[in-house]
Amino acid sequence: MLEQTMASESAPAEQDALSVEQELPTEPMTINLGPSHPATHGTVRIVAELDGEIIQKADVEIGYLHRGFEKSCENATWAQVLPYTDRLNYVSPLLNNVGWAMAVEKLLGIQDPERSQYIRVIAGEVSRMADHLTMLGAMSLELGGFAPFLYGMEARELLYDRITELCGARVTTAYTRIGGVANDLPPGWTDKLKGTLVKVAELREEMDKLLSKNRIFIDRTRGTGVITREDALDFGFTGPCLRATGVDYDVRKAHPYLVYDRFDFTVPLGTRGDNYDRFLLRVEELRQSERIILQALDQLPDGPVIVDDWRIALPPKAQVYGSIEGVMAHFKLIMQGPQIPPGEAYQYTEGGNGELGFYIVSNGQGKPYRVHVRAPGFPLLSALGHIVQGHMLADLIPTFDSINMIGGEVEQ
Amino acid sequence: MPIDTVTIREPDYGPRERLYLRELVRGLLITSRHFFRNLFGERDLNSEVGERQGANLIATVSYPEERRAYPPGYRGMHRLVPREDGKPRCVACYMCATVCPAQCIYIEAGEYDQEGIEKYPTRFEIDELRCIVCGFCVEACPKDAIRMDTGTHSPAVLSRPLATFDKEALLKGPAVSHPTDAITYGKSRRGEPLKH
Amino acid sequence: MSSTMSHPQNQAMEPVGIGAGALTGHDVHREAPKGPQGLPPSNFYAPFRPKEIAGAVALIGYLVVLCAVWAAMMIFGDWAIVGLFRVLGASLPAAELWGNAIANILFVVLAFVMLLATLLTMGERKWSAFIQDRIGPNRARLPGLKNHAFWGIPHILADVGKMMTKEEVVPAMGNQTLFHLAPAIAFAPAVILFAVIPLSPDFTLWGEHLHIGVAPHLNQGLLYIFAIASIGVLGTSLGGWASNNKYGLLGAMRASAQMISYEVTLGLTLVGLMLIFGTLRLDSMMSQQTGHLFGFLPNWGVFYQPLAIVAYFAAASAEIKRAPFDLPEGDSEIVGYFIEYSGLKFGIYMIGEFVEVVVFAGLFTTLFFGGYHLPWGEGWLAGHLGPTWLAGLQVLTFLAKTVFFCWLSLAVRWTYPRFRYDQVMNLGWKLLLPASIANVALTGVVILAGGMHGAAIMGIVELVILLAWVVGAVGVRRSGKETLLPTESAAASEHG
């Protein structure tokens, strides 16, 4: 394409030279990036056909991390599926936990207690911040800026520390339960979280300062990896990548779930849908997540954190240890799992990369009949080849980073 | 419902940014600030990284010598909780083995001769390589007989069989008793107190 | 669904969690983690402790011993060589002191360039760690000194050992000869480039007229630099091509395009300096950079050619393939032109890069920052210490300046993202090259009109503008609410 425009604009004498050049036998070079390539921080393989450094065609292959999540779910009780969801988007596992628990609750027709909803919001937003920080850092790293990457990691680890205190594990959180959350906030946790948010904000601003006005970074990201609004909608984009094109779709605002309608936050939107917009948008979402967390911590009500229904949630330990009813309910719930009425439900939440949907079908037994995950990363990754076509090889890297493909959820 | 949105405002990008130098100096100031603070500042060795004080900004620990304590509630290695008399609290009810999503727990039950509880595990093995550390077994236990409060993670081993921990290896840590234990533990089958 | 099965006692929901024993009043006891706990017996990375001072003294002592060996070689080596030639009855060009020459080669190349480059391999890892809030490498220990990390310096030995013992993989379909030759072609120019840089003025020691520096009196000093520096591209592009690897080929293509393009800028930035000093000899440039401008500013090239400095720094970074111009390496895109190299051949590429850093830092010092000259007080020191001791001090000054610019190069490398291939070309051809041509023209006109004094005034005006830019950057940073949504970030900071 480039050559054609050059040829049409050039003078006749030059055109002769160009035509001679064009007659030289050339062939595109096929280059194979991945599945183990420094820039593929999931396992994904990109087969690119290069003309010089211009990508003529990029073929994205997935499947290296396929674990059969959906099929595995059919062999586990509704409660046992929860740890599997940690492994979907392993950068923000709490959001997956929340999504799964809410999907099952939707089929059950119950609502978890108010305190549990607030805790889910707080934990989810902390997890979203960790997700965005990871993405921002990784993007910087692969553009060659190592310091912002480690500032982002530092901030992320601080948040992971809080998640560890809350859930008992950094990544494999398994925190929510059907009808609530596993345990209440540890004592003193909210104050610690507030302190952590201050530090995270400092590091976030440092990352932002190092990159967002630096011309090298702007040149690398602005105008590269562009996807139009129409294409983005056609591919099924959601989340930050869709909002970067200017579409105001955020599940938290468009279809408020949990208690998101009680918080004052804005949805940042981009204009061009390029890598730079996606970067800035995530930086801004970090700020918004911080706002949500602080408001939620202020409004946090007292009360139970899990529903008081022994058919759904495990009885309190006192009842299990000391009463026959408790032991019976406990055994029944463990052996058979919560009995979900027949039917199907689709529950969608705003995950780290977009709309995270769980479509579940129950046949009235203790195990899911069918589970499907609408992983937000899959449409994003499927558009990668379309986005980078005609761009340079070096543009593939920030584009791949800014769509933030997570192998776990894309390949399930 | 109209959504509260705002279009992100891009940072100024004028001739000053276009000529590289200003932003490069700004970036260099940030990183050299980190450099000199970390070079000259005394490193705070607080294992809680977020609470470190002082000019030094280093956020890592020098691992084998310094270790970060796991927070309370951390899901670590399993242990079989002993009773006061040193026997496992476990009554081999198979709840943990049932609920385990990874099926990493193997139990064989035996019977006590004279105690109020009839069953106990003759074999209780956990394959720590299969374990996905979800903590469901702890929740599922109706006797508070298995916990993940050892504060360690499962150790690195040189061969797979070594990662399977048997009852003797798992039975450790402080004993636990509950008031409700009187219902089952420590009595004969007829409900009389046991003579030790 | 109502809670029909709910037990009447079940009023307050207890958190069903991991430490379920809390319910019965039993404190959830958590065993302390196994293994060595808590803090190490002594804090062995805290700076400015006696051991560190001892280490620094040892390092300086090492340099002093080297100097002594150098002096001894210079004197006795000269006697030996001259005597040997006399015994053989051969005639000997007497222009140069032969012992001095051999000692200089060994001292400058081995003790200065290679030592500094070797230390830089660790310096890069350690300094980058400090920039990134890490501790950095500290695991390797010297035998018998197990309690001290020596700032990670023993890692150098470990690295060398590793590289020498690693399997060397040679791509079967590659060009074998060039594959083996390329690292040497890349490494050699980097080392011999240092030959023309003077590390000290001529001085007298024990009656001998000496200097440090292999060939600082070369008439074509700057031309020599351009000539040798342009050879370096061969090693890179041949290495990438001979590997028979697509990534390597891409790296080689990028390297050759980039390095050849930036040679033009590199040369032109220094033309202004040639106009100012009226010579290509580096030692005579040195000798002109003494004294003071307007009585207090050191008479350094930086005050004549500040624009050239910026352009030169960028062009030199591109020429030695350091970030943000490390496209031929581009470790996250194409792995680099040396992708197929392993073992010591890769090590040579790596150390060659650091040698280049040292050489260009040395050149930078020599051309723009007065080389071995102290900024102030040289006359006073010469009066009190004598020229010989002053020369020793000046060598250390040169060392300090060079190390500083090495640090700057490394700090830049760890701060900025990488350019893209076409953007590097744009920067080089459309910005740096016109700027350096304009600089040459401006300098020429000013020198014609106002002589050296006019050039100095022009340079200082340029420098003030540049500094105002920098101060402006600091000011913006301080007032710094350049966040995207000012109100909200203010709200967030209020909460914090």
PDB file of N, CA, C and O in Angstrom, chain B residues 9 20-22 24-25 29 31 34-35 38-40 42-43 45 57-60 62 65-67 73 138 147 149-150 174 178, chain C residues 18 21 24 29-31 36 38-40 43 46-48 130-131 133-135 138-139 407 415-416 427 466 469-470 474 476 484:
ATOM      1  N   ARG B   9      -8.897  14.015  29.164  1.00  0.00           N
ATOM      2  CA  ARG B   9      -8.193  15.152  28.595  1.00  0.00           C
ATOM      3  C   ARG B   9      -6.742  14.758  28.438  1.00  0.00           C
ATOM      4  O   ARG B   9      -6.107  14.303  29.388  1.00  0.00           O
ATOM      5  N   TYR B  20      11.351  16.879  22.909  1.00  0.00           N
ATOM      6  CA  TYR B  20      11.891  15.808  23.735  1.00  0.00           C
ATOM      7  C   TYR B  20      12.494  16.275  25.053  1.00  0.00           C
ATOM      8  O   TYR B  20      12.181  15.747  26.114  1.00  0.00           O
ATOM      9  N   LEU B  21      13.373  17.264  24.992  1.00  0.00           N
ATOM     10  CA  LEU B  21      14.337  17.446  26.067  1.00  0.00           C
ATOM     11  C   LEU B  21      13.684  17.656  27.414  1.00  0.00           C
ATOM     12  O   LEU B  21      14.091  17.068  28.421  1.00  0.00           O
ATOM     13  N   ARG B  22      12.619  18.470  27.431  1.00  0.00           N
ATOM     14  CA  ARG B  22      12.051  18.849  28.707  1.00  0.00           C
ATOM     15  C   ARG B  22      11.500  17.623  29.443  1.00  0.00           C
ATOM     16  O   ARG B  22      11.787  17.395  30.622  1.00  0.00           O
ATOM     17  N   LEU B  24      12.282  14.585  28.920  1.00  0.00           N
ATOM     18  CA  LEU B  24      13.347  13.634  29.235  1.00  0.00           C
ATOM     19  C   LEU B  24      14.033  14.034  30.521  1.00  0.00           C
ATOM     20  O   LEU B  24      14.327  13.206  31.376  1.00  0.00           O
ATOM     21  N   VAL B  25      14.266  15.310  30.679  1.00  0.00           N
ATOM     22  CA  VAL B  25      14.883  15.775  31.931  1.00  0.00           C
ATOM     23  C   VAL B  25      13.949  15.495  33.100  1.00  0.00           C
ATOM     24  O   VAL B  25      14.368  15.056  34.167  1.00  0.00           O
ATOM     25  N   LEU B  29      14.781  13.196  36.262  1.00  0.00           N
ATOM     26  CA  LEU B  29      14.727  13.685  37.639  1.00  0.00           C
ATOM     27  C   LEU B  29      14.001  12.682  38.526  1.00  0.00           C
ATOM     28  O   LEU B  29      14.420  12.434  39.663  1.00  0.00           O
ATOM     29  N   THR B  31      13.670   9.387  38.089  1.00  0.00           N
ATOM     30  CA  THR B  31      14.432   8.167  38.340  1.00  0.00           C
ATOM     31  C   THR B  31      15.683   8.458  39.161  1.00  0.00           C
ATOM     32  O   THR B  31      16.053   7.650  40.004  1.00  0.00           O
ATOM     33  N   HIS B  34      14.829   8.548  42.765  1.00  0.00           N
ATOM     34  CA  HIS B  34      14.783   7.199  43.322  1.00  0.00           C
ATOM     35  C   HIS B  34      16.196   6.684  43.548  1.00  0.00           C
ATOM     36  O   HIS B  34      16.500   6.092  44.585  1.00  0.00           O
ATOM     37  N   PHE B  35      17.057   6.908  42.550  1.00  0.00           N
ATOM     38  CA  PHE B  35      18.412   6.365  42.639  1.00  0.00           C
ATOM     39  C   PHE B  35      19.134   6.897  43.866  1.00  0.00           C
ATOM     40  O   PHE B  35      19.679   6.144  44.659  1.00  0.00           O
ATOM     41  N   ASN B  38      17.709   5.782  47.199  1.00  0.00           N
ATOM     42  CA  ASN B  38      18.014   4.388  47.506  1.00  0.00           C
ATOM     43  C   ASN B  38      19.500   4.168  47.744  1.00  0.00           C
ATOM     44  O   ASN B  38      19.878   3.255  48.460  1.00  0.00           O
ATOM     45  N   LEU B  39      20.330   5.004  47.127  1.00  0.00           N
ATOM     46  CA  LEU B  39      21.773   4.828  47.297  1.00  0.00           C
ATOM     47  C   LEU B  39      22.216   5.321  48.664  1.00  0.00           C
ATOM     48  O   LEU B  39      22.991   4.662  49.354  1.00  0.00           O
ATOM     49  N   PHE B  40      21.693   6.478  49.064  1.00  0.00           N
ATOM     50  CA  PHE B  40      22.211   7.070  50.294  1.00  0.00           C
ATOM     51  C   PHE B  40      21.327   6.810  51.507  1.00  0.00           C
ATOM     52  O   PHE B  40      21.768   6.953  52.624  1.00  0.00           O
ATOM     53  N   GLU B  42      19.277   4.905  54.387  1.00  0.00           N
ATOM     54  CA  GLU B  42      19.388   3.651  55.140  1.00  0.00           C
ATOM     55  C   GLU B  42      18.126   2.837  54.864  1.00  0.00           C
ATOM     56  O   GLU B  42      17.022   3.341  54.986  1.00  0.00           O
ATOM     57  N   ARG B  43      18.314   1.578  54.509  1.00  0.00           N
ATOM     58  CA  ARG B  43      17.147   0.784  54.150  1.00  0.00           C
ATOM     59  C   ARG B  43      16.389   0.363  55.396  1.00  0.00           C
ATOM     60  O   ARG B  43      16.961  -0.209  56.321  1.00  0.00           O
ATOM     61  N   LEU B  45      14.201  -2.075  57.296  1.00  0.00           N
ATOM     62  CA  LEU B  45      14.064  -3.518  57.124  1.00  0.00           C
ATOM     63  C   LEU B  45      12.695  -4.023  57.559  1.00  0.00           C
ATOM     64  O   LEU B  45      12.508  -5.222  57.739  1.00  0.00           O
ATOM     65  N   LEU B  57      13.632   4.011  49.356  1.00  0.00           N
ATOM     66  CA  LEU B  57      12.346   3.593  48.784  1.00  0.00           C
ATOM     67  C   LEU B  57      12.330   2.118  48.403  1.00  0.00           C
ATOM     68  O   LEU B  57      11.363   1.661  47.803  1.00  0.00           O
ATOM     69  N   ILE B  58      13.395   1.404  48.723  1.00  0.00           N
ATOM     70  CA  ILE B  58      13.479   0.024  48.244  1.00  0.00           C
ATOM     71  C   ILE B  58      12.317  -0.791  48.794  1.00  0.00           C
ATOM     72  O   ILE B  58      12.009  -0.724  49.978  1.00  0.00           O
ATOM     73  N   ALA B  59      11.675  -1.525  47.921  1.00  0.00           N
ATOM     74  CA  ALA B  59      10.435  -2.213  48.288  1.00  0.00           C
ATOM     75  C   ALA B  59      10.590  -3.719  48.261  1.00  0.00           C
ATOM     76  O   ALA B  59       9.611  -4.429  48.246  1.00  0.00           O
ATOM     77  N   THR B  60      11.810  -4.203  48.255  1.00  0.00           N
ATOM     78  CA  THR B  60      12.001  -5.647  48.234  1.00  0.00           C
ATOM     79  C   THR B  60      12.670  -6.085  49.527  1.00  0.00           C
ATOM     80  O   THR B  60      13.120  -5.272  50.321  1.00  0.00           O
ATOM     81  N   SER B  62      15.607  -8.934  51.135  1.00  0.00           N
ATOM     82  CA  SER B  62      16.739  -9.754  50.736  1.00  0.00           C
ATOM     83  C   SER B  62      16.420 -11.158  51.198  1.00  0.00           C
ATOM     84  O   SER B  62      16.677 -11.520  52.335  1.00  0.00           O
ATOM     85  N   GLU B  65      17.569 -14.188  54.053  1.00  0.00           N
ATOM     86  CA  GLU B  65      17.882 -13.633  55.365  1.00  0.00           C
ATOM     87  C   GLU B  65      16.678 -12.922  55.963  1.00  0.00           C
ATOM     88  O   GLU B  65      16.425 -13.030  57.160  1.00  0.00           O
ATOM     89  N   GLU B  66      15.995 -12.160  55.139  1.00  0.00           N
ATOM     90  CA  GLU B  66      14.801 -11.460  55.619  1.00  0.00           C
ATOM     91  C   GLU B  66      13.594 -12.150  55.005  1.00  0.00           C
ATOM     92  O   GLU B  66      13.603 -12.491  53.840  1.00  0.00           O
ATOM     93  N   ARG B  67      12.587 -12.307  55.806  1.00  0.00           N
ATOM     94  CA  ARG B  67      11.370 -12.907  55.262  1.00  0.00           C
ATOM     95  C   ARG B  67      10.176 -12.100  55.678  1.00  0.00           C
ATOM     96  O   ARG B  67      10.144 -11.529  56.762  1.00  0.00           O
ATOM     97  N   GLY B  73      -4.532 -15.573  58.717  1.00  0.00           N
ATOM     98  CA  GLY B  73      -5.515 -15.932  57.710  1.00  0.00           C
ATOM     99  C   GLY B  73      -4.896 -16.396  56.423  1.00  0.00           C
ATOM    100  O   GLY B  73      -5.607 -16.725  55.490  1.00  0.00           O
ATOM    101  N   VAL B 138     -10.776 -26.668  54.926  1.00  0.00           N
ATOM    102  CA  VAL B 138     -10.853 -26.110  56.271  1.00  0.00           C
ATOM    103  C   VAL B 138     -12.290 -25.716  56.584  1.00  0.00           C
ATOM    104  O   VAL B 138     -12.807 -25.965  57.674  1.00  0.00           O
ATOM    105  N   ARG B 147      -6.519 -27.522  59.325  1.00  0.00           N
ATOM    106  CA  ARG B 147      -6.350 -26.084  59.213  1.00  0.00           C
ATOM    107  C   ARG B 147      -5.212 -25.793  58.250  1.00  0.00           C
ATOM    108  O   ARG B 147      -4.374 -26.646  57.987  1.00  0.00           O
ATOM    109  N   ASP B 149      -3.151 -23.053  58.861  1.00  0.00           N
ATOM    110  CA  ASP B 149      -2.589 -21.913  59.584  1.00  0.00           C
ATOM    111  C   ASP B 149      -1.134 -22.120  59.952  1.00  0.00           C
ATOM    112  O   ASP B 149      -0.641 -21.518  60.901  1.00  0.00           O
ATOM    113  N   THR B 150      -0.410 -22.983  59.228  1.00  0.00           N
ATOM    114  CA  THR B 150       0.985 -23.219  59.606  1.00  0.00           C
ATOM    115  C   THR B 150       1.875 -22.037  59.279  1.00  0.00           C
ATOM    116  O   THR B 150       2.988 -21.954  59.763  1.00  0.00           O
ATOM    117  N   PRO B 174      -0.136 -26.712  67.542  1.00  0.00           N
ATOM    118  CA  PRO B 174      -0.767 -26.716  68.860  1.00  0.00           C
ATOM    119  C   PRO B 174      -2.111 -27.436  68.836  1.00  0.00           C
ATOM    120  O   PRO B 174      -2.823 -27.422  67.837  1.00  0.00           O
ATOM    121  N   HIS B 178     -12.538 -27.655  71.753  1.00  0.00           N
ATOM    122  CA  HIS B 178     -13.742 -26.848  71.733  1.00  0.00           C
ATOM    123  C   HIS B 178     -14.647 -27.308  72.875  1.00  0.00           C
ATOM    124  O   HIS B 178     -14.605 -28.474  73.256  1.00  0.00           O
TER     125      HIS B 178
ATOM    126  N   ILE C  18     -11.222 -19.156  57.663  1.00  0.00           N
ATOM    127  CA  ILE C  18     -10.168 -20.134  57.805  1.00  0.00           C
ATOM    128  C   ILE C  18      -9.936 -20.453  59.275  1.00  0.00           C
ATOM    129  O   ILE C  18      -9.868 -21.592  59.675  1.00  0.00           O
ATOM    130  N   GLY C  21     -11.663 -21.555  64.614  1.00  0.00           N
ATOM    131  CA  GLY C  21     -11.605 -21.788  66.050  1.00  0.00           C
ATOM    132  C   GLY C  21     -11.901 -20.549  66.868  1.00  0.00           C
ATOM    133  O   GLY C  21     -12.171 -20.635  68.062  1.00  0.00           O
ATOM    134  N   THR C  24     -14.985 -20.267  69.448  1.00  0.00           N
ATOM    135  CA  THR C  24     -15.104 -20.823  70.783  1.00  0.00           C
ATOM    136  C   THR C  24     -14.205 -20.104  71.772  1.00  0.00           C
ATOM    137  O   THR C  24     -13.985 -20.581  72.865  1.00  0.00           O
ATOM    138  N   HIS C  29      -4.250 -19.787  66.786  1.00  0.00           N
ATOM    139  CA  HIS C  29      -2.794 -19.703  66.882  1.00  0.00           C
ATOM    140  C   HIS C  29      -2.182 -19.997  65.528  1.00  0.00           C
ATOM    141  O   HIS C  29      -2.555 -20.937  64.862  1.00  0.00           O
ATOM    142  N   ARG C  30      -1.252 -19.174  65.171  1.00  0.00           N
ATOM    143  CA  ARG C  30      -0.565 -19.430  63.910  1.00  0.00           C
ATOM    144  C   ARG C  30       0.904 -19.660  64.192  1.00  0.00           C
ATOM    145  O   ARG C  30       1.571 -18.828  64.786  1.00  0.00           O
ATOM    146  N   GLU C  31       1.343 -20.777  63.734  1.00  0.00           N
ATOM    147  CA  GLU C  31       2.728 -21.130  63.979  1.00  0.00           C
ATOM    148  C   GLU C  31       3.649 -20.168  63.249  1.00  0.00           C
ATOM    149  O   GLU C  31       3.348 -19.751  62.135  1.00  0.00           O
ATOM    150  N   PRO C  36      15.142 -19.518  58.971  1.00  0.00           N
ATOM    151  CA  PRO C  36      15.704 -18.307  59.557  1.00  0.00           C
ATOM    152  C   PRO C  36      14.689 -17.182  59.479  1.00  0.00           C
ATOM    153  O   PRO C  36      14.141 -16.911  58.430  1.00  0.00           O
ATOM    154  N   GLY C  38      13.054 -13.273  60.513  1.00  0.00           N
ATOM    155  CA  GLY C  38      13.324 -11.895  60.863  1.00  0.00           C
ATOM    156  C   GLY C  38      14.486 -11.313  60.091  1.00  0.00           C
ATOM    157  O   GLY C  38      14.726 -11.656  58.951  1.00  0.00           O
ATOM    158  N   LEU C  39      15.187 -10.461  60.739  1.00  0.00           N
ATOM    159  CA  LEU C  39      16.190  -9.672  60.042  1.00  0.00           C
ATOM    160  C   LEU C  39      17.526 -10.388  60.054  1.00  0.00           C
ATOM    161  O   LEU C  39      17.780 -11.230  60.896  1.00  0.00           O
ATOM    162  N   PRO C  40      18.367 -10.075  59.112  1.00  0.00           N
ATOM    163  CA  PRO C  40      19.698 -10.682  59.124  1.00  0.00           C
ATOM    164  C   PRO C  40      20.493 -10.150  60.302  1.00  0.00           C
ATOM    165  O   PRO C  40      20.169  -9.105  60.866  1.00  0.00           O
ATOM    166  N   ASN C  43      23.035  -5.597  59.025  1.00  0.00           N
ATOM    167  CA  ASN C  43      22.471  -5.016  57.813  1.00  0.00           C
ATOM    168  C   ASN C  43      23.599  -4.829  56.829  1.00  0.00           C
ATOM    169  O   ASN C  43      24.406  -3.919  56.944  1.00  0.00           O
ATOM    170  N   ALA C  46      23.554  -1.504  54.029  1.00  0.00           N
ATOM    171  CA  ALA C  46      23.463  -0.099  54.395  1.00  0.00           C
ATOM    172  C   ALA C  46      24.735   0.596  53.959  1.00  0.00           C
ATOM    173  O   ALA C  46      25.833   0.100  54.170  1.00  0.00           O
ATOM    174  N   PRO C  47      24.589   1.733  53.303  1.00  0.00           N
ATOM    175  CA  PRO C  47      25.793   2.409  52.815  1.00  0.00           C
ATOM    176  C   PRO C  47      26.589   3.045  53.941  1.00  0.00           C
ATOM    177  O   PRO C  47      26.092   3.238  55.044  1.00  0.00           O
ATOM    178  N   PHE C  48      27.813   3.352  53.627  1.00  0.00           N
ATOM    179  CA  PHE C  48      28.706   4.102  54.515  1.00  0.00           C
ATOM    180  C   PHE C  48      28.940   3.404  55.840  1.00  0.00           C
ATOM    181  O   PHE C  48      28.950   4.019  56.884  1.00  0.00           O
ATOM    182  N   PHE C 130      18.617   0.333  41.942  1.00  0.00           N
ATOM    183  CA  PHE C 130      18.326   1.485  42.803  1.00  0.00           C
ATOM    184  C   PHE C 130      17.294   2.397  42.160  1.00  0.00           C
ATOM    185  O   PHE C 130      16.436   2.959  42.834  1.00  0.00           O
ATOM    186  N   ILE C 131      17.378   2.524  40.845  1.00  0.00           N
ATOM    187  CA  ILE C 131      16.384   3.349  40.172  1.00  0.00           C
ATOM    188  C   ILE C 131      15.007   2.738  40.333  1.00  0.00           C
ATOM    189  O   ILE C 131      14.009   3.431  40.488  1.00  0.00           O
ATOM    190  N   ASP C 133      13.823   0.788  42.774  1.00  0.00           N
ATOM    191  CA  ASP C 133      13.457   0.410  44.145  1.00  0.00           C
ATOM    192  C   ASP C 133      13.709  -1.067  44.427  1.00  0.00           C
ATOM    193  O   ASP C 133      12.896  -1.737  45.052  1.00  0.00           O
ATOM    194  N   ARG C 134      14.816  -1.557  43.939  1.00  0.00           N
ATOM    195  CA  ARG C 134      15.171  -2.929  44.269  1.00  0.00           C
ATOM    196  C   ARG C 134      16.508  -2.913  44.993  1.00  0.00           C
ATOM    197  O   ARG C 134      17.161  -1.886  45.094  1.00  0.00           O
ATOM    198  N   ILE C 135      16.921  -4.079  45.474  1.00  0.00           N
ATOM    199  CA  ILE C 135      18.227  -4.164  46.132  1.00  0.00           C
ATOM    200  C   ILE C 135      19.310  -4.452  45.106  1.00  0.00           C
ATOM    201  O   ILE C 135      20.402  -3.928  45.173  1.00  0.00           O
ATOM    202  N   ASN C 138      23.153  -9.463  44.886  1.00  0.00           N
ATOM    203  CA  ASN C 138      23.988  -9.463  46.089  1.00  0.00           C
ATOM    204  C   ASN C 138      24.252 -10.868  46.581  1.00  0.00           C
ATOM    205  O   ASN C 138      24.619 -11.064  47.729  1.00  0.00           O
ATOM    206  N   ARG C 139      24.064 -11.862  45.728  1.00  0.00           N
ATOM    207  CA  ARG C 139      24.172 -13.238  46.219  1.00  0.00           C
ATOM    208  C   ARG C 139      25.582 -13.794  46.112  1.00  0.00           C
ATOM    209  O   ARG C 139      25.996 -14.595  46.934  1.00  0.00           O
ATOM    210  N   TRP C 407      27.183   6.822  34.235  1.00  0.00           N
ATOM    211  CA  TRP C 407      25.965   6.740  35.051  1.00  0.00           C
ATOM    212  C   TRP C 407      24.804   7.397  34.321  1.00  0.00           C
ATOM    213  O   TRP C 407      23.692   6.863  34.304  1.00  0.00           O
ATOM    214  N   THR C 415      15.294   4.709  32.068  1.00  0.00           N
ATOM    215  CA  THR C 415      14.169   5.606  32.287  1.00  0.00           C
ATOM    216  C   THR C 415      13.215   5.638  31.111  1.00  0.00           C
ATOM    217  O   THR C 415      12.009   5.659  31.315  1.00  0.00           O
ATOM    218  N   TYR C 416      13.753   5.665  29.910  1.00  0.00           N
ATOM    219  CA  TYR C 416      12.904   5.982  28.763  1.00  0.00           C
ATOM    220  C   TYR C 416      12.487   4.749  27.998  1.00  0.00           C
ATOM    221  O   TYR C 416      13.231   3.787  27.920  1.00  0.00           O
ATOM    222  N   LEU C 427      14.048  11.204  13.761  1.00  0.00           N
ATOM    223  CA  LEU C 427      14.791  12.026  14.719  1.00  0.00           C
ATOM    224  C   LEU C 427      16.171  12.351  14.184  1.00  0.00           C
ATOM    225  O   LEU C 427      16.621  13.496  14.229  1.00  0.00           O
ATOM    226  N   LEU C 466      18.554  26.495  27.460  1.00  0.00           N
ATOM    227  CA  LEU C 466      18.365  25.082  27.779  1.00  0.00           C
ATOM    228  C   LEU C 466      18.053  24.899  29.259  1.00  0.00           C
ATOM    229  O   LEU C 466      17.167  24.141  29.647  1.00  0.00           O
ATOM    230  N   TRP C 469      14.706  25.794  30.194  1.00  0.00           N
ATOM    231  CA  TRP C 469      13.820  24.687  29.842  1.00  0.00           C
ATOM    232  C   TRP C 469      13.759  23.664  30.973  1.00  0.00           C
ATOM    233  O   TRP C 469      12.705  23.205  31.409  1.00  0.00           O
ATOM    234  N   VAL C 470      14.936  23.305  31.444  1.00  0.00           N
ATOM    235  CA  VAL C 470      15.010  22.293  32.501  1.00  0.00           C
ATOM    236  C   VAL C 470      14.325  22.803  33.762  1.00  0.00           C
ATOM    237  O   VAL C 470      13.519  22.106  34.383  1.00  0.00           O
ATOM    238  N   VAL C 474      11.164  21.432  36.017  1.00  0.00           N
ATOM    239  CA  VAL C 474      11.077  21.222  37.458  1.00  0.00           C
ATOM    240  C   VAL C 474       9.889  21.970  38.027  1.00  0.00           C
ATOM    241  O   VAL C 474       9.132  21.459  38.840  1.00  0.00           O
ATOM    242  N   VAL C 476       7.144  22.853  36.553  1.00  0.00           N
ATOM    243  CA  VAL C 476       5.898  22.191  36.194  1.00  0.00           C
ATOM    244  C   VAL C 476       5.691  20.972  37.056  1.00  0.00           C
ATOM    245  O   VAL C 476       4.597  20.684  37.520  1.00  0.00           O
ATOM    246  N   LEU C 484      -5.287  14.228  34.546  1.00  0.00           N
ATOM    247  CA  LEU C 484      -6.268  14.360  33.493  1.00  0.00           C
ATOM    248  C   LEU C 484      -7.534  15.023  34.004  1.00  0.00           C
ATOM    249  O   LEU C 484      -8.180  15.765  33.312  1.00  0.00           O
TER     250      LEU C 484
END
